[in-house]
Amino acid sequence: MAMDTSSLRDKGVIIIGIDDNKESTYSLEWTLDHLIVPASNFRVVFIHVKVPAHTVLRISGPGVADVMSVVDKDQRKHAAAVQERARELCLKRSITDYDVEIVEGDPRNVLCDAVERHHADILVVGSHGYGKLKRAILGSVSDYCAHHAHCSVLIAKKPKMKAKK
């Protein structure tokens, strides 16, 4: 008879995909405000995905190495800023049980892999609110994760402001 080992863990795991866009910031703050309290029974793992420089540029020829170096340096600086913002938000809310990981790759695959690696109970991602055409061209990380992650997926969508009449 197989034993359910999930009950043996002290704490559950919530993975939050983070980036520097406003949708990601909203989903991060919403999760910390609504799902996590300082004494909660969850460990939080923030995942920031760094897209490889060569996939961003898609160029070749003389001088490419120099350009790649500049892009890579900018991405590292960007990742450090995202990591620091996550730390500040946790500190502000007295949340101490968290990790921040910066992983290179395709965000869809990285987040689903992190779910498996950490045996996550829930994955939280933001919604960019792309229209059908943009979503078809760019792909949707949240849609992919909702269909492929082996845990519950919360897509935190920032409410649209209603126009005043």
Coordinates of N, CA, C and O in Angstrom, one line a residue:
M1 N 0.8 -1.2 0.0 CA 0.0 0.0 0.0 C 0.9 1.2 0.0 O 1.8 1.4 0.8
A2 N 0.6 2.2 -0.9 CA 1.4 3.4 -1.0 C 1.0 4.4 0.1 O -0.2 4.5 0.5
M3 N 2.0 5.0 0.7 CA 1.8 6.0 1.8 C 1.8 7.4 1.2 O 2.6 7.7 0.4
D4 N 0.8 8.2 1.6 CA 0.8 9.6 1.2 C 1.8 10.4 2.1 O 1.6 10.6 3.2
T5 N 2.9 10.7 1.4 CA 4.0 11.4 2.2 C 3.7 12.9 2.3 O 4.4 13.6 3.0
S6 N 2.7 13.5 1.6 CA 2.5 14.9 1.7 C 2.1 15.3 3.1 O 2.4 16.5 3.5
S7 N 1.5 14.4 3.9 CA 1.2 14.8 5.3 C 2.4 14.8 6.2 O 2.3 15.3 7.3
L8 N 3.5 14.3 5.7 CA 4.7 14.3 6.6 C 5.5 15.6 6.5 O 6.3 15.8 7.4
R9 N 5.2 16.4 5.6 CA 5.9 17.7 5.5 C 5.4 18.6 6.6 O 4.2 18.6 6.9
D10 N 6.3 19.4 7.1 CA 5.9 20.4 8.1 C 5.1 21.5 7.5 O 4.1 22.0 8.1
K11 N 5.5 22.0 6.3 CA 4.8 23.1 5.7 C 4.5 22.8 4.2 O 5.2 22.1 3.6
G12 N 3.4 23.4 3.7 CA 3.1 23.4 2.3 C 4.0 24.4 1.6 O 4.8 25.1 2.2
V13 N 4.0 24.3 0.3 CA 4.9 25.2 -0.5 C 4.0 26.0 -1.5 O 3.2 25.4 -2.2
I14 N 4.2 27.3 -1.5 CA 3.5 28.1 -2.5 C 4.7 28.7 -3.4 O 5.6 29.3 -2.9
I15 N 4.6 28.5 -4.7 CA 5.5 29.1 -5.6 C 4.8 30.3 -6.2 O 3.7 30.2 -6.7
I16 N 5.6 31.4 -6.3 CA 5.1 32.6 -6.9 C 6.0 33.0 -8.0 O 7.2 33.3 -7.8
G17 N 5.5 33.1 -9.2 CA 6.3 33.6 -10.4 C 6.4 35.1 -10.3 O 5.4 35.7 -10.1
I18 N 7.6 35.6 -10.3 CA 7.8 37.1 -10.1 C 8.6 37.7 -11.3 O 9.5 37.0 -11.9
D19 N 8.3 38.9 -11.6 CA 8.9 39.7 -12.7 C 8.8 41.1 -12.3 O 8.4 41.4 -11.2
D20 N 9.2 42.0 -13.2 CA 9.2 43.4 -12.8 C 7.9 44.1 -13.4 O 7.8 45.4 -13.3
N21 N 7.0 43.4 -13.9 CA 5.8 44.1 -14.5 C 4.7 44.3 -13.5 O 4.8 43.7 -12.4
K22 N 3.8 45.2 -13.8 CA 2.8 45.5 -12.8 C 1.8 44.3 -12.5 O 1.3 44.2 -11.3
E23 N 1.6 43.4 -13.4 CA 0.8 42.2 -13.2 C 1.5 41.3 -12.2 O 0.8 40.8 -11.3
S24 N 2.8 41.1 -12.3 CA 3.5 40.3 -11.4 C 3.5 40.9 -10.0 O 3.4 40.2 -9.0
T25 N 3.7 42.2 -9.9 CA 3.7 42.9 -8.6 C 2.4 42.7 -7.9 O 2.3 42.5 -6.7
Y26 N 1.3 42.9 -8.7 CA 0.0 42.7 -8.1 C -0.2 41.3 -7.6 O -0.7 41.1 -6.5
S27 N 0.2 40.3 -8.4 CA 0.0 38.9 -7.9 C 0.8 38.6 -6.7 O 0.4 37.9 -5.8
L28 N 2.0 39.2 -6.6 CA 2.9 39.0 -5.5 C 2.3 39.6 -4.2 O 2.1 38.9 -3.2
E29 N 1.9 40.8 -4.3 CA 1.3 41.5 -3.2 C 0.0 40.9 -2.8 O -0.3 40.7 -1.6
W30 N -0.9 40.5 -3.7 CA -2.2 39.9 -3.4 C -1.9 38.6 -2.7 O -2.6 38.3 -1.7
T31 N -1.0 37.8 -3.1 CA -0.7 36.5 -2.5 C -0.2 36.7 -1.0 O -0.6 36.0 -0.1
L32 N 0.7 37.6 -0.9 CA 1.3 37.9 0.5 C 0.2 38.4 1.4 O 0.2 38.1 2.6
D33 N -0.7 39.2 0.9 CA -1.8 39.8 1.7 C -2.9 38.9 2.0 O -3.6 39.0 3.0
H34 N -3.2 37.9 1.1 CA -4.4 37.1 1.2 C -4.1 35.6 1.6 O -4.9 34.9 2.2
L35 N -2.9 35.1 1.2 CA -2.7 33.7 1.5 C -1.6 33.4 2.5 O -1.6 32.3 3.1
I36 N -0.7 34.4 2.7 CA 0.4 34.1 3.6 C 0.3 35.1 4.8 O 0.1 36.3 4.6
V37 N 0.5 34.6 5.9 CA 0.6 35.4 7.1 C 1.9 35.0 7.8 O 2.4 33.9 7.5
P38 N 2.5 35.8 8.7 CA 3.8 35.5 9.2 C 3.9 34.1 9.8 O 4.9 33.4 9.7
A39 N 2.8 33.6 10.4 CA 2.9 32.3 11.1 C 2.2 31.2 10.3 O 1.7 30.2 10.8
S40 N 2.1 31.4 9.0 CA 1.3 30.5 8.1 C 2.0 29.1 8.0 O 3.2 29.0 8.4
N41 N 1.3 28.2 7.5 CA 1.8 26.8 7.4 C 2.4 26.6 6.0 O 2.3 25.5 5.4
F42 N 2.9 27.7 5.3 CA 3.4 27.6 4.0 C 4.8 28.2 3.9 O 5.1 29.2 4.6
R43 N 5.6 27.6 3.1 CA 6.9 28.2 2.7 C 6.7 28.8 1.4 O 6.1 28.1 0.5
V44 N 7.2 30.0 1.1 CA 7.1 30.6 -0.2 C 8.4 30.5 -0.9 O 9.4 30.8 -0.4
V45 N 8.2 30.2 -2.2 CA 9.4 30.2 -3.1 C 9.1 31.1 -4.3 O 8.1 30.9 -5.0
F46 N 9.8 32.1 -4.4 CA 9.7 33.1 -5.5 C 10.6 32.6 -6.6 O 11.8 32.3 -6.4
I47 N 10.0 32.5 -7.8 CA 10.8 32.1 -9.0 C 10.8 33.3 -10.0 O 9.7 33.7 -10.4
H48 N 12.0 33.7 -10.3 CA 12.1 34.7 -11.4 C 12.9 34.0 -12.5 O 13.9 33.4 -12.3
V49 N 12.3 34.1 -13.7 CA 12.8 33.4 -14.9 C 13.6 34.4 -15.7 O 13.1 35.5 -16.1
K50 N 14.9 34.1 -15.9 CA 15.7 34.9 -16.8 C 15.8 34.3 -18.1 O 16.2 33.1 -18.3
V51 N 15.3 35.0 -19.1 CA 15.2 34.4 -20.5 C 16.7 34.5 -21.0 O 17.3 35.6 -20.9
P52 N 17.2 33.4 -21.6 CA 18.6 33.5 -22.2 C 18.7 34.6 -23.2 O 17.9 34.9 -24.0
A53 N 19.9 35.3 -23.1 CA 20.1 36.5 -23.9 C 20.0 36.1 -25.4 O 19.5 36.9 -26.2
H54 N 20.5 35.0 -25.8 CA 20.5 34.6 -27.2 C 19.1 34.4 -27.7 O 18.9 34.6 -28.9
T55 N 18.1 34.1 -26.9 CA 16.7 34.0 -27.4 C 16.1 35.4 -27.5 O 15.1 35.6 -28.2
V56 N 16.6 36.3 -26.7 CA 16.0 37.7 -26.7 C 16.5 38.4 -28.0 O 15.7 39.1 -28.7
L57 N 17.8 38.3 -28.3 CA 18.4 39.0 -29.4 C 18.1 38.4 -30.8 O 17.8 39.1 -31.7
R58 N 18.4 37.1 -30.9 CA 18.3 36.4 -32.2 C 19.0 37.1 -33.3 O 18.5 37.3 -34.4
I59 N 20.3 37.5 -33.1 CA 21.1 38.1 -34.1 C 22.4 37.3 -34.1 O 22.8 36.5 -33.2
S60 N 23.1 37.5 -35.2 CA 24.4 36.9 -35.4 C 25.4 37.8 -36.1 O 24.9 38.8 -36.7
G61 N 26.6 37.5 -36.1 CA 27.6 38.3 -36.8 C 28.6 38.9 -35.9 O 28.7 38.7 -34.7
P62 N 29.5 39.7 -36.5 CA 30.6 40.4 -35.7 C 30.0 41.3 -34.6 O 29.0 42.0 -34.8
G63 N 30.6 41.2 -33.4 CA 30.2 42.1 -32.3 C 29.0 41.5 -31.5 O 28.6 42.1 -30.5
V64 N 28.5 40.4 -31.9 CA 27.4 39.8 -31.1 C 27.8 39.5 -29.7 O 27.0 39.7 -28.8
A65 N 29.0 39.0 -29.5 CA 29.4 38.6 -28.1 C 29.4 39.9 -27.2 O 29.0 39.8 -26.0
D66 N 29.8 41.0 -27.7 CA 29.7 42.3 -27.0 C 28.3 42.6 -26.6 O 28.0 43.0 -25.5
V67 N 27.4 42.5 -27.5 CA 26.0 42.8 -27.3 C 25.4 41.8 -26.3 O 24.7 42.2 -25.4
M68 N 25.7 40.5 -26.5 CA 25.2 39.5 -25.5 C 25.7 39.8 -24.1 O 24.9 39.6 -23.2
S69 N 26.9 40.3 -24.0 CA 27.5 40.6 -22.7 C 26.7 41.7 -22.0 O 26.4 41.6 -20.8
V70 N 26.4 42.7 -22.8 CA 25.6 43.9 -22.3 C 24.2 43.4 -21.9 O 23.7 43.8 -20.8
V71 N 23.5 42.6 -22.7 CA 22.2 42.1 -22.4 C 22.2 41.2 -21.2 O 21.4 41.4 -20.3
D72 N 23.2 40.3 -21.1 CA 23.3 39.5 -19.9 C 23.5 40.3 -18.6 O 22.9 40.0 -17.6
K73 N 24.4 41.3 -18.7 CA 24.6 42.1 -17.5 C 23.3 42.8 -17.1 O 23.0 42.9 -15.9
D74 N 22.6 43.3 -18.1 CA 21.3 44.0 -17.8 C 20.3 43.0 -17.2 O 19.6 43.4 -16.2
Q75 N 20.3 41.8 -17.7 CA 19.3 40.8 -17.1 C 19.7 40.5 -15.7 O 18.8 40.3 -14.9
R76 N 21.0 40.4 -15.4 CA 21.4 40.1 -14.0 C 21.0 41.2 -13.1 O 20.5 41.0 -12.0
K77 N 21.2 42.5 -13.6 CA 20.8 43.6 -12.8 C 19.3 43.6 -12.5 O 18.8 43.9 -11.4
H78 N 18.5 43.3 -13.6 CA 17.1 43.3 -13.5 C 16.6 42.2 -12.5 O 15.8 42.4 -11.7
A79 N 17.3 41.0 -12.6 CA 16.9 39.9 -11.7 C 17.2 40.3 -10.2 O 16.4 39.9 -9.3
A80 N 18.3 40.9 -10.0 CA 18.7 41.3 -8.6 C 17.6 42.3 -8.1 O 17.3 42.3 -6.9
A81 N 17.1 43.2 -8.9 CA 16.1 44.2 -8.5 C 14.8 43.5 -8.2 O 14.1 43.8 -7.2
V82 N 14.4 42.5 -9.0 CA 13.2 41.7 -8.7 C 13.3 40.9 -7.4 O 12.4 40.9 -6.6
Q83 N 14.5 40.3 -7.2 CA 14.8 39.6 -6.0 C 14.7 40.5 -4.8 O 14.1 40.1 -3.7
E84 N 15.3 41.7 -4.9 CA 15.3 42.6 -3.7 C 13.8 43.1 -3.4 O 13.5 43.2 -2.2
R85 N 13.0 43.3 -4.4 CA 11.6 43.7 -4.2 C 10.9 42.6 -3.4 O 10.1 42.9 -2.5
A86 N 11.1 41.4 -3.8 CA 10.4 40.3 -3.1 C 10.9 40.2 -1.6 O 10.0 40.1 -0.7
R87 N 12.1 40.4 -1.4 CA 12.6 40.4 0.0 C 12.0 41.6 0.8 O 11.6 41.4 1.9
E88 N 12.0 42.8 0.2 CA 11.4 43.9 0.9 C 9.9 43.7 1.2 O 9.5 44.0 2.3
L89 N 9.2 43.1 0.3 CA 7.7 42.9 0.6 C 7.6 41.9 1.7 O 6.7 42.0 2.5
C90 N 8.4 40.8 1.7 CA 8.3 39.9 2.8 C 8.7 40.5 4.1 O 8.1 40.3 5.1
L91 N 9.8 41.3 4.1 CA 10.2 41.9 5.4 C 9.1 42.9 5.9 O 8.8 42.9 7.1
K92 N 8.5 43.6 5.0 CA 7.4 44.5 5.4 C 6.2 43.8 6.0 O 5.5 44.3 6.9
R93 N 6.0 42.5 5.6 CA 4.9 41.7 6.1 C 5.3 40.7 7.2 O 4.6 39.8 7.5
S94 N 6.6 40.8 7.6 CA 7.1 39.9 8.6 C 7.1 38.4 8.2 O 6.9 37.5 9.0
I95 N 7.3 38.2 6.9 CA 7.3 36.8 6.4 C 8.8 36.4 6.3 O 9.6 37.1 5.6
T96 N 9.2 35.4 7.0 CA 10.6 35.0 7.0 C 10.9 33.6 6.3 O 12.0 33.4 6.0
D97 N 9.9 32.8 6.1 CA 10.1 31.5 5.5 C 9.9 31.6 4.0 O 8.8 31.3 3.5
Y98 N 10.9 32.0 3.3 CA 10.8 32.2 1.8 C 12.2 32.0 1.2 O 13.2 32.1 1.9
D99 N 12.2 31.6 -0.1 CA 13.4 31.5 -0.9 C 13.2 32.3 -2.2 O 12.0 32.3 -2.6
V100 N 14.2 32.8 -2.8 CA 14.1 33.4 -4.1 C 15.1 32.7 -5.0 O 16.2 32.5 -4.7
E101 N 14.5 32.2 -6.1 CA 15.4 31.5 -7.1 C 15.3 32.3 -8.4 O 14.2 32.8 -8.8
I102 N 16.5 32.4 -9.1 CA 16.6 33.0 -10.4 C 17.0 31.9 -11.3 O 18.1 31.3 -11.1
V103 N 16.1 31.5 -12.3 CA 16.4 30.4 -13.1 C 16.3 30.8 -14.6 O 15.4 31.6 -14.9
E104 N 17.2 30.4 -15.4 CA 17.2 30.7 -16.8 C 16.4 29.7 -17.6 O 16.5 28.5 -17.4
G105 N 15.6 30.2 -18.6 CA 14.9 29.3 -19.4 C 13.6 29.9 -19.9 O 13.3 31.1 -19.7
D106 N 12.7 29.0 -20.4 CA 11.4 29.4 -20.8 C 10.5 29.5 -19.5 O 10.4 28.5 -18.8
P107 N 9.8 30.6 -19.3 CA 9.0 30.7 -18.0 C 8.0 29.6 -17.8 O 7.8 29.1 -16.7
R108 N 7.4 29.1 -18.9 CA 6.4 28.1 -18.7 C 7.0 26.8 -18.2 O 6.5 26.2 -17.2
N109 N 8.1 26.4 -18.8 CA 8.8 25.2 -18.3 C 9.4 25.3 -17.0 O 9.4 24.4 -16.1
V110 N 10.1 26.5 -16.7 CA 10.8 26.7 -15.5 C 9.8 26.6 -14.3 O 10.0 26.0 -13.3
L111 N 8.6 27.3 -14.4 CA 7.6 27.3 -13.3 C 7.1 25.9 -13.1 O 6.9 25.5 -12.0
C112 N 6.7 25.2 -14.2 CA 6.2 23.8 -14.0 C 7.3 22.9 -13.4 O 6.9 22.0 -12.6
D113 N 8.5 23.1 -13.8 CA 9.6 22.3 -13.2 C 9.8 22.6 -11.7 O 10.0 21.7 -10.9
A114 N 9.6 23.9 -11.4 CA 9.8 24.3 -10.0 C 8.7 23.6 -9.1 O 8.9 23.3 -8.0
V115 N 7.5 23.5 -9.7 CA 6.4 22.9 -9.0 C 6.8 21.5 -8.6 O 6.6 21.0 -7.5
E116 N 7.3 20.8 -9.6 CA 7.8 19.4 -9.3 C 8.9 19.3 -8.3 O 8.9 18.5 -7.4
R117 N 9.9 20.1 -8.5 CA 11.1 20.1 -7.7 C 10.8 20.4 -6.2 O 11.4 19.8 -5.3
H118 N 9.9 21.3 -6.0 CA 9.5 21.7 -4.6 C 8.3 21.0 -4.1 O 7.9 21.3 -2.9
H119 N 7.7 20.2 -4.9 CA 6.4 19.5 -4.5 C 5.4 20.6 -4.0 O 4.8 20.4 -2.9
A120 N 5.2 21.6 -4.8 CA 4.4 22.7 -4.5 C 2.9 22.3 -4.4 O 2.4 21.4 -5.1
D121 N 2.3 23.0 -3.5 CA 0.8 22.8 -3.3 C 0.0 23.8 -4.2 O -1.1 23.5 -4.6
I122 N 0.6 24.9 -4.5 CA 0.0 25.9 -5.3 C 1.0 26.8 -6.1 O 2.1 27.0 -5.5
L123 N 0.7 27.2 -7.3 CA 1.6 28.0 -8.1 C 0.8 29.3 -8.3 O -0.4 29.2 -8.8
V124 N 1.4 30.5 -8.1 CA 0.7 31.7 -8.3 C 1.4 32.5 -9.4 O 2.6 32.6 -9.4
V125 N 0.7 32.9 -10.4 CA 1.2 33.7 -11.5 C 0.3 34.8 -11.8 O -0.9 34.8 -11.5
G126 N 0.9 35.9 -12.4 CA 0.1 37.0 -12.7 C -0.5 36.9 -14.1 O 0.0 36.0 -14.9
S127 N -1.5 37.7 -14.5 CA -2.1 37.7 -15.8 C -1.8 39.0 -16.5 O -2.1 40.1 -15.9
H128 N -1.2 38.9 -17.7 CA -0.9 40.2 -18.4 C -2.2 40.8 -19.0 O -2.2 41.9 -19.4
G129 N -3.2 40.0 -19.2 CA -4.4 40.5 -19.8 C -4.3 40.7 -21.3 O -4.9 41.6 -21.9
Y130 N -3.4 39.9 -22.0 CA -3.3 40.0 -23.4 C -4.6 39.7 -24.1 O -5.3 38.8 -23.7
G131 N -4.8 40.3 -25.3 CA -5.9 39.9 -26.1 C -5.6 38.6 -26.8 O -4.5 38.0 -26.7
K132 N -6.6 38.1 -27.6 CA -6.4 36.8 -28.2 C -5.3 36.7 -29.2 O -4.5 35.8 -29.2
L133 N -5.1 37.8 -30.0 CA -4.0 37.8 -31.0 C -2.6 37.8 -30.3 O -1.8 37.0 -30.6
K134 N -2.4 38.7 -29.4 CA -1.1 38.8 -28.7 C -0.8 37.5 -27.9 O 0.3 37.0 -27.9
R135 N -1.9 36.9 -27.3 CA -1.7 35.6 -26.6 C -1.3 34.5 -27.5 O -0.5 33.7 -27.2
A136 N -1.9 34.5 -28.7 CA -1.6 33.5 -29.7 C -0.2 33.6 -30.2 O 0.5 32.6 -30.4
I137 N 0.3 34.8 -30.3 CA 1.7 35.0 -30.8 C 2.7 34.8 -29.7 O 3.7 34.1 -29.9
L138 N 2.5 35.4 -28.5 CA 3.5 35.3 -27.5 C 3.3 34.1 -26.6 O 4.2 33.7 -25.9
G139 N 2.1 33.5 -26.6 CA 1.9 32.4 -25.7 C 1.5 32.9 -24.3 O 1.8 34.1 -24.0
S140 N 0.9 32.1 -23.5 CA 0.4 32.6 -22.2 C 1.0 31.7 -21.2 O 0.8 30.5 -21.1
V141 N 1.9 32.3 -20.3 CA 2.5 31.5 -19.3 C 1.5 31.0 -18.3 O 1.5 29.8 -17.9
S142 N 0.5 31.8 -17.9 CA -0.5 31.4 -17.0 C -1.4 30.3 -17.6 O -1.7 29.3 -16.9
D143 N -1.7 30.4 -18.8 CA -2.6 29.4 -19.5 C -1.8 28.0 -19.5 O -2.3 27.0 -19.2
Y144 N -0.5 28.1 -19.9 CA 0.3 26.9 -20.0 C 0.4 26.2 -18.6 O 0.2 25.0 -18.5
C145 N 0.7 27.0 -17.6 CA 0.9 26.5 -16.2 C -0.5 25.9 -15.7 O -0.4 24.9 -15.1
A146 N -1.6 26.6 -16.0 CA -2.9 26.1 -15.6 C -3.1 24.7 -16.1 O -3.8 23.8 -15.5
H147 N -2.6 24.4 -17.3 CA -2.9 23.1 -18.0 C -1.8 22.1 -17.7 O -2.0 20.9 -17.8
H148 N -0.6 22.5 -17.3 CA 0.5 21.5 -17.2 C 1.1 21.4 -15.8 O 1.8 20.4 -15.5
A149 N 0.9 22.3 -14.9 CA 1.5 22.2 -13.6 C 0.8 21.2 -12.8 O -0.5 21.0 -12.9
H150 N 1.5 20.4 -12.0 CA 0.9 19.3 -11.2 C 0.5 19.8 -9.8 O 0.8 19.2 -8.8
C151 N -0.2 20.9 -9.8 CA -0.7 21.5 -8.5 C -1.8 22.5 -8.9 O -2.0 22.8 -10.1
S152 N -2.4 23.0 -7.9 CA -3.4 24.1 -8.2 C -2.7 25.3 -8.7 O -1.6 25.6 -8.2
V153 N -3.3 26.1 -9.6 CA -2.7 27.3 -10.1 C -3.6 28.4 -9.9 O -4.8 28.4 -10.3
L154 N -3.1 29.5 -9.2 CA -3.9 30.7 -9.0 C -3.4 31.7 -10.0 O -2.2 32.0 -10.0
I155 N -4.3 32.3 -10.8 CA -3.9 33.3 -11.7 C -4.4 34.6 -11.1 O -5.7 34.8 -11.1
A156 N -3.6 35.4 -10.6 CA -4.0 36.7 -9.9 C -4.1 37.8 -11.0 O -3.1 38.1 -11.6
K157 N -5.3 38.2 -11.2 CA -5.5 39.3 -12.2 C -5.9 40.6 -11.6 O -6.8 40.6 -10.8
K158 N -5.2 41.6 -11.9 CA -5.5 42.9 -11.3 C -6.8 43.4 -11.9 O -7.0 43.4 -13.1
P159 N -7.7 43.8 -11.0 CA -9.1 44.2 -11.4 C -8.9 45.5 -12.2 O -8.1 46.4 -12.0
K160 N -9.7 45.6 -13.3 CA -9.8 46.8 -14.1 C -10.6 47.9 -13.3 O -11.6 47.6 -12.7
M161 N -10.1 49.1 -13.5 CA -10.8 50.2 -12.8 C -12.0 50.5 -13.7 O -11.9 50.6 -14.9
K162 N -13.2 50.7 -13.0 CA -14.4 51.0 -13.7 C -14.4 52.6 -14.0 O -14.0 53.3 -13.1
A163 N -14.8 52.9 -15.2 CA -14.9 54.3 -15.5 C -16.0 55.0 -14.7 O -17.1 54.4 -14.5
K164 N -15.7 56.2 -14.2 CA -16.8 56.9 -13.5 C -17.8 57.5 -14.5 O -17.5 57.9 -15.6
K165 N -19.0 57.4 -14.1 CA -20.1 57.9 -14.9 C -20.5 59.3 -14.6 O -20.4 59.8 -13.6

